[in-house]
PDB file of C-alpha atoms in Angstrom:
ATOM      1  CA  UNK K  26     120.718 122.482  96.107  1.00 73.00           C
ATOM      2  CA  UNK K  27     119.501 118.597  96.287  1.00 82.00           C
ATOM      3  CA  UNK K  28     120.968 115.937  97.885  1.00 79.00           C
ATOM      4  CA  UNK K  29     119.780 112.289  96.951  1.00 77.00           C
ATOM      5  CA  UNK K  30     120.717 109.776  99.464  1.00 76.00           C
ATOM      6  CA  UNK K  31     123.196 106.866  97.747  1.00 72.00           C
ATOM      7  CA  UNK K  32     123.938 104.872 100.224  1.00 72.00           C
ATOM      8  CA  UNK K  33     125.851 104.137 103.840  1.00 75.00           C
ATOM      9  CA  UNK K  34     129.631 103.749 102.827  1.00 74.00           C
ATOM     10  CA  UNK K  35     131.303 102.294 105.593  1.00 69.00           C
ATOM     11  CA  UNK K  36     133.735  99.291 103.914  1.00 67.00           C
ATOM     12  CA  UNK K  37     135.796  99.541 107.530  1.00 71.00           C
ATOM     13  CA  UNK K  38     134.655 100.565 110.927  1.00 67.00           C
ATOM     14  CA  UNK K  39     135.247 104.692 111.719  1.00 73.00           C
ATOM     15  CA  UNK K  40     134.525 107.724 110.133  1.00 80.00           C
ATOM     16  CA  UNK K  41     135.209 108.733 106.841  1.00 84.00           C
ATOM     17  CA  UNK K  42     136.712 112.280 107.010  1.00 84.00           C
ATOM     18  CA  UNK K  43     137.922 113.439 104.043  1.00 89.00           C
ATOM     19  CA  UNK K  44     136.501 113.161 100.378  1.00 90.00           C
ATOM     20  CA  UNK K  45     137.225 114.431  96.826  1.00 92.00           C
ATOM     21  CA  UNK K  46     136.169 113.711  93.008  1.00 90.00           C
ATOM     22  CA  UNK K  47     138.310 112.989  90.247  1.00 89.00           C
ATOM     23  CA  UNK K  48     137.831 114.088  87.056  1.00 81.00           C
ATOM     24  CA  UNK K  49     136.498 110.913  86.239  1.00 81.00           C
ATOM     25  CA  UNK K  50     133.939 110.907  88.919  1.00 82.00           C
ATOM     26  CA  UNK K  51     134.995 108.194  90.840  1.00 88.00           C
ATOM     27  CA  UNK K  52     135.052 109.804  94.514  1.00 92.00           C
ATOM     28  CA  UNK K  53     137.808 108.800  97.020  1.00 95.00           C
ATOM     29  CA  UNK K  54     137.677 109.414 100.556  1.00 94.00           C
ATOM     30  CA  UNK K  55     139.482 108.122 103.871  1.00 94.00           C
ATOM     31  CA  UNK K  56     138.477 106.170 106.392  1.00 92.00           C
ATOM     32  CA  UNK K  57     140.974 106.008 109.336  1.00 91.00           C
ATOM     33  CA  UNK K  58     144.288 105.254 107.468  1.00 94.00           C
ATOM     34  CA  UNK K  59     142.588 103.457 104.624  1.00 95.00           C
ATOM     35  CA  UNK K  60     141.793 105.249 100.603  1.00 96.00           C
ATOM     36  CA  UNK K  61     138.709 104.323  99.663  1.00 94.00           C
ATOM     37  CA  UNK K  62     136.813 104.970  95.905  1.00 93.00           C
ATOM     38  CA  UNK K  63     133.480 105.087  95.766  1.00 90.00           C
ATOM     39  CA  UNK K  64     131.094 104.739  92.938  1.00 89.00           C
ATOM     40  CA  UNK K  65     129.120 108.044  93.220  1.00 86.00           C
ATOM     41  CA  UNK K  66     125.930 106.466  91.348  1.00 85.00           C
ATOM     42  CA  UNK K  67     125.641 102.701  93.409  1.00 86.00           C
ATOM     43  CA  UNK K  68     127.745 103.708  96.796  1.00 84.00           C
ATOM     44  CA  UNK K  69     129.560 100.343  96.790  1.00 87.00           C
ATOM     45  CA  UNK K  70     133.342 101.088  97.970  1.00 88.00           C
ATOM     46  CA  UNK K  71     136.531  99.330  97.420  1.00 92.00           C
ATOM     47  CA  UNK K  72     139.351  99.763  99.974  1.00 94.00           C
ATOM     48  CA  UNK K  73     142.306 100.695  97.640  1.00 96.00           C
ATOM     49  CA  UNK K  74     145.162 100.391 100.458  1.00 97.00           C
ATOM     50  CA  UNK K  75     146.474 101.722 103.705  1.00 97.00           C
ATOM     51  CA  UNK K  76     148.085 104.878 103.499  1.00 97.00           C
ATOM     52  CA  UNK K  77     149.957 104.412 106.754  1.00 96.00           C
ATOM     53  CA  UNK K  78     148.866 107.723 108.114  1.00 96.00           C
ATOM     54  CA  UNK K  79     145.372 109.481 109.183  1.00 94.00           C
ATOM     55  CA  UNK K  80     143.865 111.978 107.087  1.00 94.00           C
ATOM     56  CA  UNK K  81     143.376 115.631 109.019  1.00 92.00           C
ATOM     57  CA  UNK K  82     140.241 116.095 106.949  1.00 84.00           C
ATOM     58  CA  UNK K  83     140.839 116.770 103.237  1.00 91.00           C
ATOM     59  CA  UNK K  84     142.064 115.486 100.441  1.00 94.00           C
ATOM     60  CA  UNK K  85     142.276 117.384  96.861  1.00 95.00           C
ATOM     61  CA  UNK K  86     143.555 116.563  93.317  1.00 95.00           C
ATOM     62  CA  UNK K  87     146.222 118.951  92.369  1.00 94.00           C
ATOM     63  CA  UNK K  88     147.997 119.068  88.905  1.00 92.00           C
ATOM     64  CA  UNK K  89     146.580 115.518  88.675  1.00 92.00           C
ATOM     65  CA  UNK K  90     147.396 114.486  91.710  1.00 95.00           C
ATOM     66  CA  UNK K  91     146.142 113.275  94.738  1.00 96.00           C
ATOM     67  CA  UNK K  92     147.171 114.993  97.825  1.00 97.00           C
ATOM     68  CA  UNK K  93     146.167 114.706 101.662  1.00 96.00           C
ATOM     69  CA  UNK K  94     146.592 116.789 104.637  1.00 95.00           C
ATOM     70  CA  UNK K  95     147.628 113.934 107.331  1.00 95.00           C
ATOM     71  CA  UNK K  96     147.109 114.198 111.331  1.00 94.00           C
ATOM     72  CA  UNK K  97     151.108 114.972 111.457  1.00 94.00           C
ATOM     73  CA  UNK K  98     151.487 118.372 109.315  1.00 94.00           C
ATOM     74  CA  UNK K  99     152.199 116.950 106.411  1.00 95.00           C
ATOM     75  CA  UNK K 100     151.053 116.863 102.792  1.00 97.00           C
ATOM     76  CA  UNK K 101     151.058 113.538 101.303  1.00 97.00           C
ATOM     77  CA  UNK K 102     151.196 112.332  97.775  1.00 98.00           C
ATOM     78  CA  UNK K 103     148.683 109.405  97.253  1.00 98.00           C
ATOM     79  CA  UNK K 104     149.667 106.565  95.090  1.00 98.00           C
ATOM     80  CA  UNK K 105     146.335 105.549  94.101  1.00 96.00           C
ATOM     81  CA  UNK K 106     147.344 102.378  92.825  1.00 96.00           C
ATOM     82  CA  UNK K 107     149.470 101.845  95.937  1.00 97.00           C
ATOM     83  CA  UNK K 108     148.848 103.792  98.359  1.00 98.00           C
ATOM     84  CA  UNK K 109     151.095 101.973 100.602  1.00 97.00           C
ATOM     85  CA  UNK K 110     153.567 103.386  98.377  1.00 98.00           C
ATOM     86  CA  UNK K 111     152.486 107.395  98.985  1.00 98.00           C
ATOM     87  CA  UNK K 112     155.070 110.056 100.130  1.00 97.00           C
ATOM     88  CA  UNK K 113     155.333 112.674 102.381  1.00 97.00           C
ATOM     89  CA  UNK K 114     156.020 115.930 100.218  1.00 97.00           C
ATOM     90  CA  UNK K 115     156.724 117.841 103.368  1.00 96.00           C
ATOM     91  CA  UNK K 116     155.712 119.761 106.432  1.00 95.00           C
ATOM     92  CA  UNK K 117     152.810 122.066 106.719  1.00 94.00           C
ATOM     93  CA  UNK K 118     150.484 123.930 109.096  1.00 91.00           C
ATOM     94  CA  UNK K 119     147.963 121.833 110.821  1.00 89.00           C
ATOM     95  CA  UNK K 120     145.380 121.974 108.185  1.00 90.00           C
ATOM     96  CA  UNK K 121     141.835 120.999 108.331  1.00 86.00           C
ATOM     97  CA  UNK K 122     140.702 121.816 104.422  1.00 89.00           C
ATOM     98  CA  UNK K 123     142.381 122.106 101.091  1.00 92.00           C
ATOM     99  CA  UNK K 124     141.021 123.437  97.843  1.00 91.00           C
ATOM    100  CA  UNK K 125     142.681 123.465  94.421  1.00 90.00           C
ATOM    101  CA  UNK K 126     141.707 127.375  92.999  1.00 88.00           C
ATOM    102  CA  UNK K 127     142.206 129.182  89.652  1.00 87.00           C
ATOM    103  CA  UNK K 128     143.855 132.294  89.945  1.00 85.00           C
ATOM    104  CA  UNK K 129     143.785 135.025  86.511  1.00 85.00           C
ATOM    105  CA  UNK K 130     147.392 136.172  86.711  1.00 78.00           C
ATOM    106  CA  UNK K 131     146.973 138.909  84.043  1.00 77.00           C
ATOM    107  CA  UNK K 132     146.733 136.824  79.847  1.00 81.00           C
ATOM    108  CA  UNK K 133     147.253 133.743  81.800  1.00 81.00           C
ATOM    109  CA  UNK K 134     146.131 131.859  85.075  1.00 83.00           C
ATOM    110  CA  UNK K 135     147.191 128.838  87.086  1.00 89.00           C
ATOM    111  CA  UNK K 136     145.993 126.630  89.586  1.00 91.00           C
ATOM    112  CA  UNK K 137     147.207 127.226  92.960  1.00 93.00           C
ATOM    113  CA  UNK K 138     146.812 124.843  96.576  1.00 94.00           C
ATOM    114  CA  UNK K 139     145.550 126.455  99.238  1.00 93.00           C
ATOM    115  CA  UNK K 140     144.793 125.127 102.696  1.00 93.00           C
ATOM    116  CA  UNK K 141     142.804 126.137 105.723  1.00 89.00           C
ATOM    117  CA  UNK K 142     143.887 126.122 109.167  1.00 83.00           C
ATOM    118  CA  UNK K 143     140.024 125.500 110.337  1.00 64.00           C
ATOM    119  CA  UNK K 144     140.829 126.783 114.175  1.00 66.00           C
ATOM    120  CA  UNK K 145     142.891 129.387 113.417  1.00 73.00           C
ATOM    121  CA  UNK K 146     140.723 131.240 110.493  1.00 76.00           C
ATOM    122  CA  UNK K 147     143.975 131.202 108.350  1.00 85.00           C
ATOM    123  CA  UNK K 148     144.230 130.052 104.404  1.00 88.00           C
ATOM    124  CA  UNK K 149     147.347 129.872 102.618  1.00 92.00           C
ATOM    125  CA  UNK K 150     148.906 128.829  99.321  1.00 94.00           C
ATOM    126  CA  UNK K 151     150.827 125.833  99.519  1.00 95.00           C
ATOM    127  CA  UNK K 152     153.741 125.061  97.260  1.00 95.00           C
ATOM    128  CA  UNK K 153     153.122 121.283  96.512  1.00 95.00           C
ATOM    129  CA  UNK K 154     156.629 120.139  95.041  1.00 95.00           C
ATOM    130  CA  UNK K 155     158.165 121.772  98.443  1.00 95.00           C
ATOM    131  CA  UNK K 156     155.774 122.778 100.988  1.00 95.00           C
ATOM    132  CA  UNK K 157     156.449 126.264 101.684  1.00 95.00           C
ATOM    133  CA  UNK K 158     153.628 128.147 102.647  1.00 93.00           C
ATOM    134  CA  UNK K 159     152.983 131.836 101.373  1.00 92.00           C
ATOM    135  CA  UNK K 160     149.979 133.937 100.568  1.00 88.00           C
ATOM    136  CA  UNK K 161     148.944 133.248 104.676  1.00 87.00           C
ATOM    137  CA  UNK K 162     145.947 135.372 105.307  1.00 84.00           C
ATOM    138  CA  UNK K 163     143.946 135.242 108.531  1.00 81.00           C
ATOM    139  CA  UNK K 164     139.774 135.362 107.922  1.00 72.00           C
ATOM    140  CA  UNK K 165     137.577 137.488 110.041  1.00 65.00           C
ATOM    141  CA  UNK K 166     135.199 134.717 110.102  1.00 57.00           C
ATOM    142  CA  UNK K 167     135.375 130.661 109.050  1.00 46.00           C
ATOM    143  CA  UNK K 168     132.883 128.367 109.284  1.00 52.00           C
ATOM    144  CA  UNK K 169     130.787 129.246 112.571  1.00 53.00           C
ATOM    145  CA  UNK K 170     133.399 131.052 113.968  1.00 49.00           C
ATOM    146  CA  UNK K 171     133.593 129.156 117.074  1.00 49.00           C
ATOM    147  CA  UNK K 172     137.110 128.905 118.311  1.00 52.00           C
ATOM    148  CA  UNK K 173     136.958 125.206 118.536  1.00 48.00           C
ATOM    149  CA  UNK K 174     135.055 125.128 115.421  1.00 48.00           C
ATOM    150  CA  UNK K 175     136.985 122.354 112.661  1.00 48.00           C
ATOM    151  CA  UNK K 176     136.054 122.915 109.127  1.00 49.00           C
ATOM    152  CA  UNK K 177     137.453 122.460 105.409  1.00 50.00           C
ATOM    153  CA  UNK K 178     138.261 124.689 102.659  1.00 50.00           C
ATOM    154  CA  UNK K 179     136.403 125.442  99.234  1.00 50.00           C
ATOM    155  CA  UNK K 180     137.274 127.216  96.379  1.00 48.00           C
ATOM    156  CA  UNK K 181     134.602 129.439  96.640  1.00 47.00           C
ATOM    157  CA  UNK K 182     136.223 130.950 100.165  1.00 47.00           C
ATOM    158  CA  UNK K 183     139.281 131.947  98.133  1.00 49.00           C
ATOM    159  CA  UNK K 184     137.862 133.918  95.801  1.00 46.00           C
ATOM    160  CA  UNK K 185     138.965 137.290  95.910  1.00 47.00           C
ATOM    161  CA  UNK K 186     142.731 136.394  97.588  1.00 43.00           C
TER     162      UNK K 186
END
């Protein structure tokens, strides 16, 4: 694969942790408690609000909406037009990834949310109206398999479940 270099997106000061497309292709990401979209052609960035919470490192549109796993176990529901205005679905697992997968459930198939647990080599479905976890299943090997290893989730390491 090729990477072209776009430009340094920094609107605030601190890292920006988590990042997603929409079907648009605008790109959003976080930068300390801030959503950010990015144009993924020029680079420039437009703060869109403070979501009042840190992102744990992922964010991931599900059934059309935006979702983040926060720094305190929980899944929140981005208002993109005000994110001040987003809403905790729930608690879940400290969770370092997220990933929005296509299962084939026999004629049919859905999309499911799954997260990662990044230390703890775990993925799981995540029921995002409620937050119940099911589907847990602990990975031989994630990322570098370093115990203190952090890392997010992509579709491509469900495949199979």
């Amino acid at each position: 694969a090729k990477s072209t270099y776009v430009a340094n997106v920094s609107p605030n000061s601190g890292a920006i942790n988590s990042l997603t497309f929409a079907q648009k292709g605008a790109l959003y990401a976080v930068q300390g408690t801030n959503l950010i979209k990015i144009h993924p052609v020029t680079g420039a960035a437009t703060v869109l609000g403070n979501l009042g919470v840190a992102s744990a490192g992922d964010l991931v549109f599900f059934n059309d909406n935006l979702y983040m796993a926060t720094v305190s176990n929980t899944l929140l529901l981005i208002n993109i037009e005000t994110p001040s205005q987003s809403v905790s679905v729930g608690t879940i697992p400290s969770t370092f990834g997220l990933a929005t997968v296509y299962v084939n459930e026999g004629f049919s198939g859905a999309y499911h949310l799954y997260g990662a647990g990044g230390t703890d080599k775990t993925v799981y479905e995540i029921d995002a109206h409620n937050c119940k976890v099911s589907n847990k299943y602990n990975l031989g090997s994630f990322g570098s398999g370093d115990p203190g290893y952090y890392t997010g989730a992509t579709s491509s390491q469900f495949t199979g479940l």
